[in-house]
Coordinates of C-alpha atoms in Angstrom, one line a residue:
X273 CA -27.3 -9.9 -24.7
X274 CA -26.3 -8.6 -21.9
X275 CA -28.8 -6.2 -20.1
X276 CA -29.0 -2.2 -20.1
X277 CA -29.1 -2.1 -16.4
X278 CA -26.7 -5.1 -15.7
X279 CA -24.4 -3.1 -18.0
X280 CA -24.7 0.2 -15.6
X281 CA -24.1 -2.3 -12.4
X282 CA -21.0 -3.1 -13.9
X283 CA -20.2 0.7 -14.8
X284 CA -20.8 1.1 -10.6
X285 CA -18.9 -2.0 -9.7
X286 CA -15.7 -0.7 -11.8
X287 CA -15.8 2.5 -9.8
X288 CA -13.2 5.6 -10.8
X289 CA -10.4 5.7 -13.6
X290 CA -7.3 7.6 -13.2
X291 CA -7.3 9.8 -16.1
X292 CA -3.9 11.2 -15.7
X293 CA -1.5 10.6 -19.2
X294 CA 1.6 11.9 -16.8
X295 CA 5.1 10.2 -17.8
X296 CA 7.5 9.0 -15.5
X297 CA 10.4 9.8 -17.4
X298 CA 13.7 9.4 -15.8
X299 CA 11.3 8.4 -12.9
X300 CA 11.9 5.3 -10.0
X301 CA 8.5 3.5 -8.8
X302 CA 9.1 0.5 -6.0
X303 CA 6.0 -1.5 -5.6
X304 CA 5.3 -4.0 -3.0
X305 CA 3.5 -7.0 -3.9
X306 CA 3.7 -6.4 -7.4
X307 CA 3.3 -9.9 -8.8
X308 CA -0.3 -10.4 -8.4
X309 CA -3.4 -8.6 -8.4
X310 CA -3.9 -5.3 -8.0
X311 CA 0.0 -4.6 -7.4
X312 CA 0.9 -6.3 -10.9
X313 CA -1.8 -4.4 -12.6
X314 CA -0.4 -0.8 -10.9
X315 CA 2.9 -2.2 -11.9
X316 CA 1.4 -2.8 -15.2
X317 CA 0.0 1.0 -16.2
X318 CA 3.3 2.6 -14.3
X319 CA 5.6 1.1 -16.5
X320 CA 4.1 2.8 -19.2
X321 CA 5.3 5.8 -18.0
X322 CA 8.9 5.1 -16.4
X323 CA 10.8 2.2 -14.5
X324 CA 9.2 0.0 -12.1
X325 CA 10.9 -2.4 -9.6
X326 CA 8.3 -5.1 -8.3
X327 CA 9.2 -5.6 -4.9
X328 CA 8.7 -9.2 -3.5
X329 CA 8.4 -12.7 -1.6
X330 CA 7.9 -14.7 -4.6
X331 CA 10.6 -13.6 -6.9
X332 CA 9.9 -16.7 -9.9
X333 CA 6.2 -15.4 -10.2
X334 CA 7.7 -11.8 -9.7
X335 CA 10.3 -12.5 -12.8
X336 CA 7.1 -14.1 -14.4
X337 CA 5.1 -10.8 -14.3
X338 CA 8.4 -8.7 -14.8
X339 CA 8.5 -10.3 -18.1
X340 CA 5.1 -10.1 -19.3
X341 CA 4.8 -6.4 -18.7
X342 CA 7.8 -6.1 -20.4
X343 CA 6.6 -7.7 -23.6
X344 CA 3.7 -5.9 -22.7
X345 CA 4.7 -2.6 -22.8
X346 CA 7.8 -2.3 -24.6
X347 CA 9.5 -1.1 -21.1
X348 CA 12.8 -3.1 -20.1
X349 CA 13.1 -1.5 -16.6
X350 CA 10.8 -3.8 -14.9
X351 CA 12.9 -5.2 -12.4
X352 CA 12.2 -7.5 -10.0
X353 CA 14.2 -7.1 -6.2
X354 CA 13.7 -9.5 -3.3
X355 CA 11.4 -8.5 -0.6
X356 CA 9.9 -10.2 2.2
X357 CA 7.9 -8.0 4.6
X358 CA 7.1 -11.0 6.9
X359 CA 11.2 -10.8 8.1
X360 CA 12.9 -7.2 9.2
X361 CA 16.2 -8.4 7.8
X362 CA 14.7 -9.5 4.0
X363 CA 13.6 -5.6 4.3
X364 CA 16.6 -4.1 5.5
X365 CA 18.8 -6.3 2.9
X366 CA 16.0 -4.9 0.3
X367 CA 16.7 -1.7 1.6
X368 CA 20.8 -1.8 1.7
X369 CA 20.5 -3.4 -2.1
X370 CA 18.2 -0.6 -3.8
X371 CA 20.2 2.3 -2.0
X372 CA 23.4 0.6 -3.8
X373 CA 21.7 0.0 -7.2
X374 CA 19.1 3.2 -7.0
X375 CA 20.3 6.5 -6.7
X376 CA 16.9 8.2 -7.1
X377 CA 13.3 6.8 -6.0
X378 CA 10.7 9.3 -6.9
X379 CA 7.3 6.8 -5.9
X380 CA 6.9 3.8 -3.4
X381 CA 3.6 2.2 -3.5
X382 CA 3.5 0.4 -0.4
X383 CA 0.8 -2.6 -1.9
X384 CA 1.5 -5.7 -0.4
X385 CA -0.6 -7.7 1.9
X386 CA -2.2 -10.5 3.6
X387 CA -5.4 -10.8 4.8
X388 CA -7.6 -13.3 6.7
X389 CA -4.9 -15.6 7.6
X390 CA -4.8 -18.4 10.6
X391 CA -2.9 -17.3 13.9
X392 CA 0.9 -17.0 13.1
X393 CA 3.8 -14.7 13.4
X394 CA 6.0 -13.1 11.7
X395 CA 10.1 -13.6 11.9
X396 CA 10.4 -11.2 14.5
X397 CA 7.0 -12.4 16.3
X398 CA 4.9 -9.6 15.4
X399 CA 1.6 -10.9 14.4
X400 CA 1.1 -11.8 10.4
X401 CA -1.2 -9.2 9.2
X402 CA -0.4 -6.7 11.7
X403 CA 3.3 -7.3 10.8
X404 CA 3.3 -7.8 6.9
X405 CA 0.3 -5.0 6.5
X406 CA 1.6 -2.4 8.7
X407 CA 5.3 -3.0 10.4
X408 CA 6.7 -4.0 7.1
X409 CA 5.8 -1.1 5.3
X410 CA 6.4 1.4 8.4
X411 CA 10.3 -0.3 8.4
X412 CA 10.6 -0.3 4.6
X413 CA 9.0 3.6 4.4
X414 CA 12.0 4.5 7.0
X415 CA 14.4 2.8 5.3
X416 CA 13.8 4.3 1.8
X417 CA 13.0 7.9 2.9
X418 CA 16.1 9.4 3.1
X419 CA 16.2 8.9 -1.1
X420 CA 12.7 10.1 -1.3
X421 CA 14.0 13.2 0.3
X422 CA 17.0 13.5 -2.3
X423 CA 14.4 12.7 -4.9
X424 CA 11.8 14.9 -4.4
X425 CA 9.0 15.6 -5.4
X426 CA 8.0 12.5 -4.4
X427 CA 5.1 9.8 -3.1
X428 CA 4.5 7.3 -0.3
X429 CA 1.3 5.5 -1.3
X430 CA -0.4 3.4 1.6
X431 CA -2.8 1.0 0.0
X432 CA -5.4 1.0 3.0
X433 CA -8.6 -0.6 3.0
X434 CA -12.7 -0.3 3.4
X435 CA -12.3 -2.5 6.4
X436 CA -10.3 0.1 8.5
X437 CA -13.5 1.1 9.7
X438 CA -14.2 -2.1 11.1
X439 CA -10.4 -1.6 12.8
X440 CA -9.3 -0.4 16.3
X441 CA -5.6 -0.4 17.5
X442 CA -5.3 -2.9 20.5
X443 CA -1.8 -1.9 22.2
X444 CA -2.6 -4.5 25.4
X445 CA -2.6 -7.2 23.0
X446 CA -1.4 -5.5 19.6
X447 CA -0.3 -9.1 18.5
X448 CA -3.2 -10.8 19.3
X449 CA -1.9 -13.7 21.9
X450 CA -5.0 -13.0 24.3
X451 CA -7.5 -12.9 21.6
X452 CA -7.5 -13.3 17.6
X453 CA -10.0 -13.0 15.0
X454 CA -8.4 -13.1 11.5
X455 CA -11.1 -11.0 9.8
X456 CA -10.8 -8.5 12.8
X457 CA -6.7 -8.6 12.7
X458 CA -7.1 -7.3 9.0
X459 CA -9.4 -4.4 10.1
X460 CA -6.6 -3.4 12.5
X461 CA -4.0 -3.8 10.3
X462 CA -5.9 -1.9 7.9
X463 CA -6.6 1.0 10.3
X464 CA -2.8 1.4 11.0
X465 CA -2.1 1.6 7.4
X466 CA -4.3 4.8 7.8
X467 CA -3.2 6.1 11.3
X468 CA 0.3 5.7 10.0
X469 CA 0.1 7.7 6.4
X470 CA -1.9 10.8 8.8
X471 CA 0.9 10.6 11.1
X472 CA 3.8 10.4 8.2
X473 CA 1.9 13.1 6.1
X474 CA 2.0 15.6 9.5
X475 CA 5.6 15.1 10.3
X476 CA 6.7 15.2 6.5
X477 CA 5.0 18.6 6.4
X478 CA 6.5 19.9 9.8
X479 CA 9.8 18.7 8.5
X480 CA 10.1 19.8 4.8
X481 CA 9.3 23.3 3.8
X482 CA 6.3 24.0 0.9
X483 CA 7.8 25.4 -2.2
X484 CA 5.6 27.6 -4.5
X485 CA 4.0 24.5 -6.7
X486 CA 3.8 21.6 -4.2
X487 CA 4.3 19.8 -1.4
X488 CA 8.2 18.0 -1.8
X489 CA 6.8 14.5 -0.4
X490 CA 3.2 14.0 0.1
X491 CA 1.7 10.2 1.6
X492 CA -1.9 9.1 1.0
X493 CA -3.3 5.8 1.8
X494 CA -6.8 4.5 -0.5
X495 CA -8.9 1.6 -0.8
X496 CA -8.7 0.3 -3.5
X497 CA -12.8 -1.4 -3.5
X498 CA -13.6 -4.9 -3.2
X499 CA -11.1 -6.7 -6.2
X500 CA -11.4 -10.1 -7.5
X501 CA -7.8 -11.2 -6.3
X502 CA -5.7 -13.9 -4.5
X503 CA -5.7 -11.9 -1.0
X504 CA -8.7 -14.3 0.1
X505 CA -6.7 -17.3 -0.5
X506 CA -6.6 -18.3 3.5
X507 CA -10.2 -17.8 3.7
X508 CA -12.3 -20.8 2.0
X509 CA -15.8 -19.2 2.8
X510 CA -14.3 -16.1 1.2
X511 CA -13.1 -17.5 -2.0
X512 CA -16.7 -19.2 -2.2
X513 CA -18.0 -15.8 -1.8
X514 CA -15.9 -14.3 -4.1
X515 CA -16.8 -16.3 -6.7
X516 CA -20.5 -16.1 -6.4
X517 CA -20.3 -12.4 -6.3
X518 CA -17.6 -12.2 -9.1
X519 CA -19.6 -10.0 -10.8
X520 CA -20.1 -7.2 -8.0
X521 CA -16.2 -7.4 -7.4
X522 CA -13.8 -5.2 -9.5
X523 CA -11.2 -6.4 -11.3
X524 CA -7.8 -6.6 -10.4
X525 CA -7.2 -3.8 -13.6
X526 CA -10.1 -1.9 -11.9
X527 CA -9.0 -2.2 -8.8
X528 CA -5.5 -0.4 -9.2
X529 CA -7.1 2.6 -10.6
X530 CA -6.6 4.4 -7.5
X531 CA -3.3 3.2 -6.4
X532 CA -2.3 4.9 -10.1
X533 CA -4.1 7.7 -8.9
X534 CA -2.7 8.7 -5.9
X535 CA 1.1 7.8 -7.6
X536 CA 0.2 10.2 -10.8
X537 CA -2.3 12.5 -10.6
X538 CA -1.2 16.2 -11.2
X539 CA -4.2 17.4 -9.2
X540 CA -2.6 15.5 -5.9
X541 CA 0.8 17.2 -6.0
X542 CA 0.3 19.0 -2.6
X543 CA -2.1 17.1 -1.7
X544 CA -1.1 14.8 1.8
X545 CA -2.6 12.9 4.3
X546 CA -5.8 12.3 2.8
X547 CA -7.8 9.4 2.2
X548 CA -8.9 8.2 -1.3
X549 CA -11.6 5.6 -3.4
X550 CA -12.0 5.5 -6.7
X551 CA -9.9 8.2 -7.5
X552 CA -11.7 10.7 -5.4
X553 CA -11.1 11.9 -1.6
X554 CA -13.1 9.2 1.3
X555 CA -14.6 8.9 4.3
X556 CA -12.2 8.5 7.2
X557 CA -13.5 6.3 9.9
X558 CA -13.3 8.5 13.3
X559 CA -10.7 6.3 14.7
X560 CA -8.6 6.6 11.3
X561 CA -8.6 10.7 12.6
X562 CA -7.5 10.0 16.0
X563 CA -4.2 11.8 16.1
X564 CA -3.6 10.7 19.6
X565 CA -3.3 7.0 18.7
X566 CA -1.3 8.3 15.7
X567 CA 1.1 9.4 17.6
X568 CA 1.0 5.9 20.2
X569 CA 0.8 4.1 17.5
X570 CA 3.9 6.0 15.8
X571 CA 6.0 5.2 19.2
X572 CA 5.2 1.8 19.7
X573 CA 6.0 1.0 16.2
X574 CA 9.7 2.3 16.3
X575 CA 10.2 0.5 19.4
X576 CA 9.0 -3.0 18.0
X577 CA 11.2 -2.1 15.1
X578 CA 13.9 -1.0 17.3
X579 CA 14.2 2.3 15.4
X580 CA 14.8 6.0 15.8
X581 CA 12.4 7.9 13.9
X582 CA 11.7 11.6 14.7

């Protein structure tokens, strides 16, 4: 049997649960990254409550999941939409595609990721995890706000990470062709994740004006803990690790409880630019509050993206 106070570690390990029962009912959820891990398991609980489109790379395993959750649930509208955030022009067809198809999006989960990979670039020779993690999203965020705005009240959701404390945004060498450290590049990209929801939250409010009950688009960015999951696939010491430690590691179920959160929770209606962890407000790392290299960071994206965005 298993013991009393392995059982409690366990309890720790699985961390929060969104309690929320809210419906999505006549609701729109995009999700990137939704065919594995923690994406397919948000994709999972948010289809019980409205339609889901799982954006992706991989769209066999994506139509693999779609269908599964679909059985699973009962809920037809899983759909699966092409998606690659390595490649500006897989996200602006994306884009083009769901503002054709959609005419409401009420919740994008911005989930996808890559982590600990070798040196390489991305289509437009931004740096992988800088460019997947954080560019991607920024371009796909743009893209898609304008029916956010027609939607409203609606959600950005940045899934962040612990490691953005271990982050600092280099702009002499933001794409690491002087020096490169794949566990650091994550902690960067990871950081801008959070720079970049502060900075999104800040001009959101400026822009749109409160009404009575809430906030009309609110974006928070959460980690989601340390999840038994495919993201340490480039790492072989890390998938070593991971399996030793399997037990102190949530599970991918686990692990979206705070993604479903931050997309659901009543309580978090005017609630923007925060931080979260199993399903309760986190610590920021001081450079995740710097609203200076917010801003930089805000500028120097748009350019790489060759975008307007004010």
């Amino acid at each position: 049997p298993v013991s009393a106070a392995a059982l409690s570690c366990r309890r720790y390990v699985a961390g929060g649960q969104c309690k929320s029962t809210a419906k999505l009912d006549g609701k729109v959820v995009v999700i990137t990254g939704a065919n594995t891990g923690i994406g397919k398991e948000t994709a999972r609980d948010l289809a019980r409550r409205g339609k889901v489109i799982l954006a992706c790379r991989d769209t066999a395993k994506a139509e693999a999941a779609a269908s599964e959750i679909q059985a699973e649930t009962g809920n037809q509208q899983v759909i699966v939409k092409k998606l690659d955030l390595a490649n500006t022009k897989s996200i602006r067809e994306f884009a083009e595609k769901f503002l054709a198809e959609e005419k409401e999006l009420h919740i994008l989960i911005n989930n996808a990721g890559v982590m600990l990979c070798p040196y390489s670039k991305t289509a437009d020779g931004f740096e992988m995890q800088l460019g997947v993690n954080h560019l991607g999203h920024f371009l796909l965020t743009f893209l898609l706000l304008e029916r956010l705005k027609q939607s409203a009240p609606a959600r950005i959701v940045n899934v962040s990470s612990l490691a953005h404390h271990g982050g600092r945004i280099r702009f002499h060498d933001l794409h690491g062709e002087k020096s490169y450290n794949r566990g650091l590049a994550y902690c960067h990209s990871k950081l801008a994740n959070v720079l970049f929801t502060r900075e999104l939250a800040r001009r959101l409010q400026g822009k749109f004006q409160r009404t009575r009950q809430y906030l009309l688009i609110t974006a928070n960015a959460l980690h989601p803990g340390s999840v038994h999951s495919e993201l340490v696939r480039h790492s072989f010491v890390m998938k070593w690790l991971w399996k030793i430690f399997s037990f102190f590691l949530k599970t991918p179920w686990e692990g979206a409880q705070t993604s479903v959160y931050c997309a659901v929770a009543e309580e978090l209606d005017s609630v923007t630019g925060q931080y979260f962890s199993d399903c309760q407000p986190a610590y920021v790392s001081p450079r995740g509050r710097d609203d200076k290299t917010a801003k930089k960071l805000w500028s120097v994206s748009c350019e790489l993206l060759g975008i307007q965005w004010d």
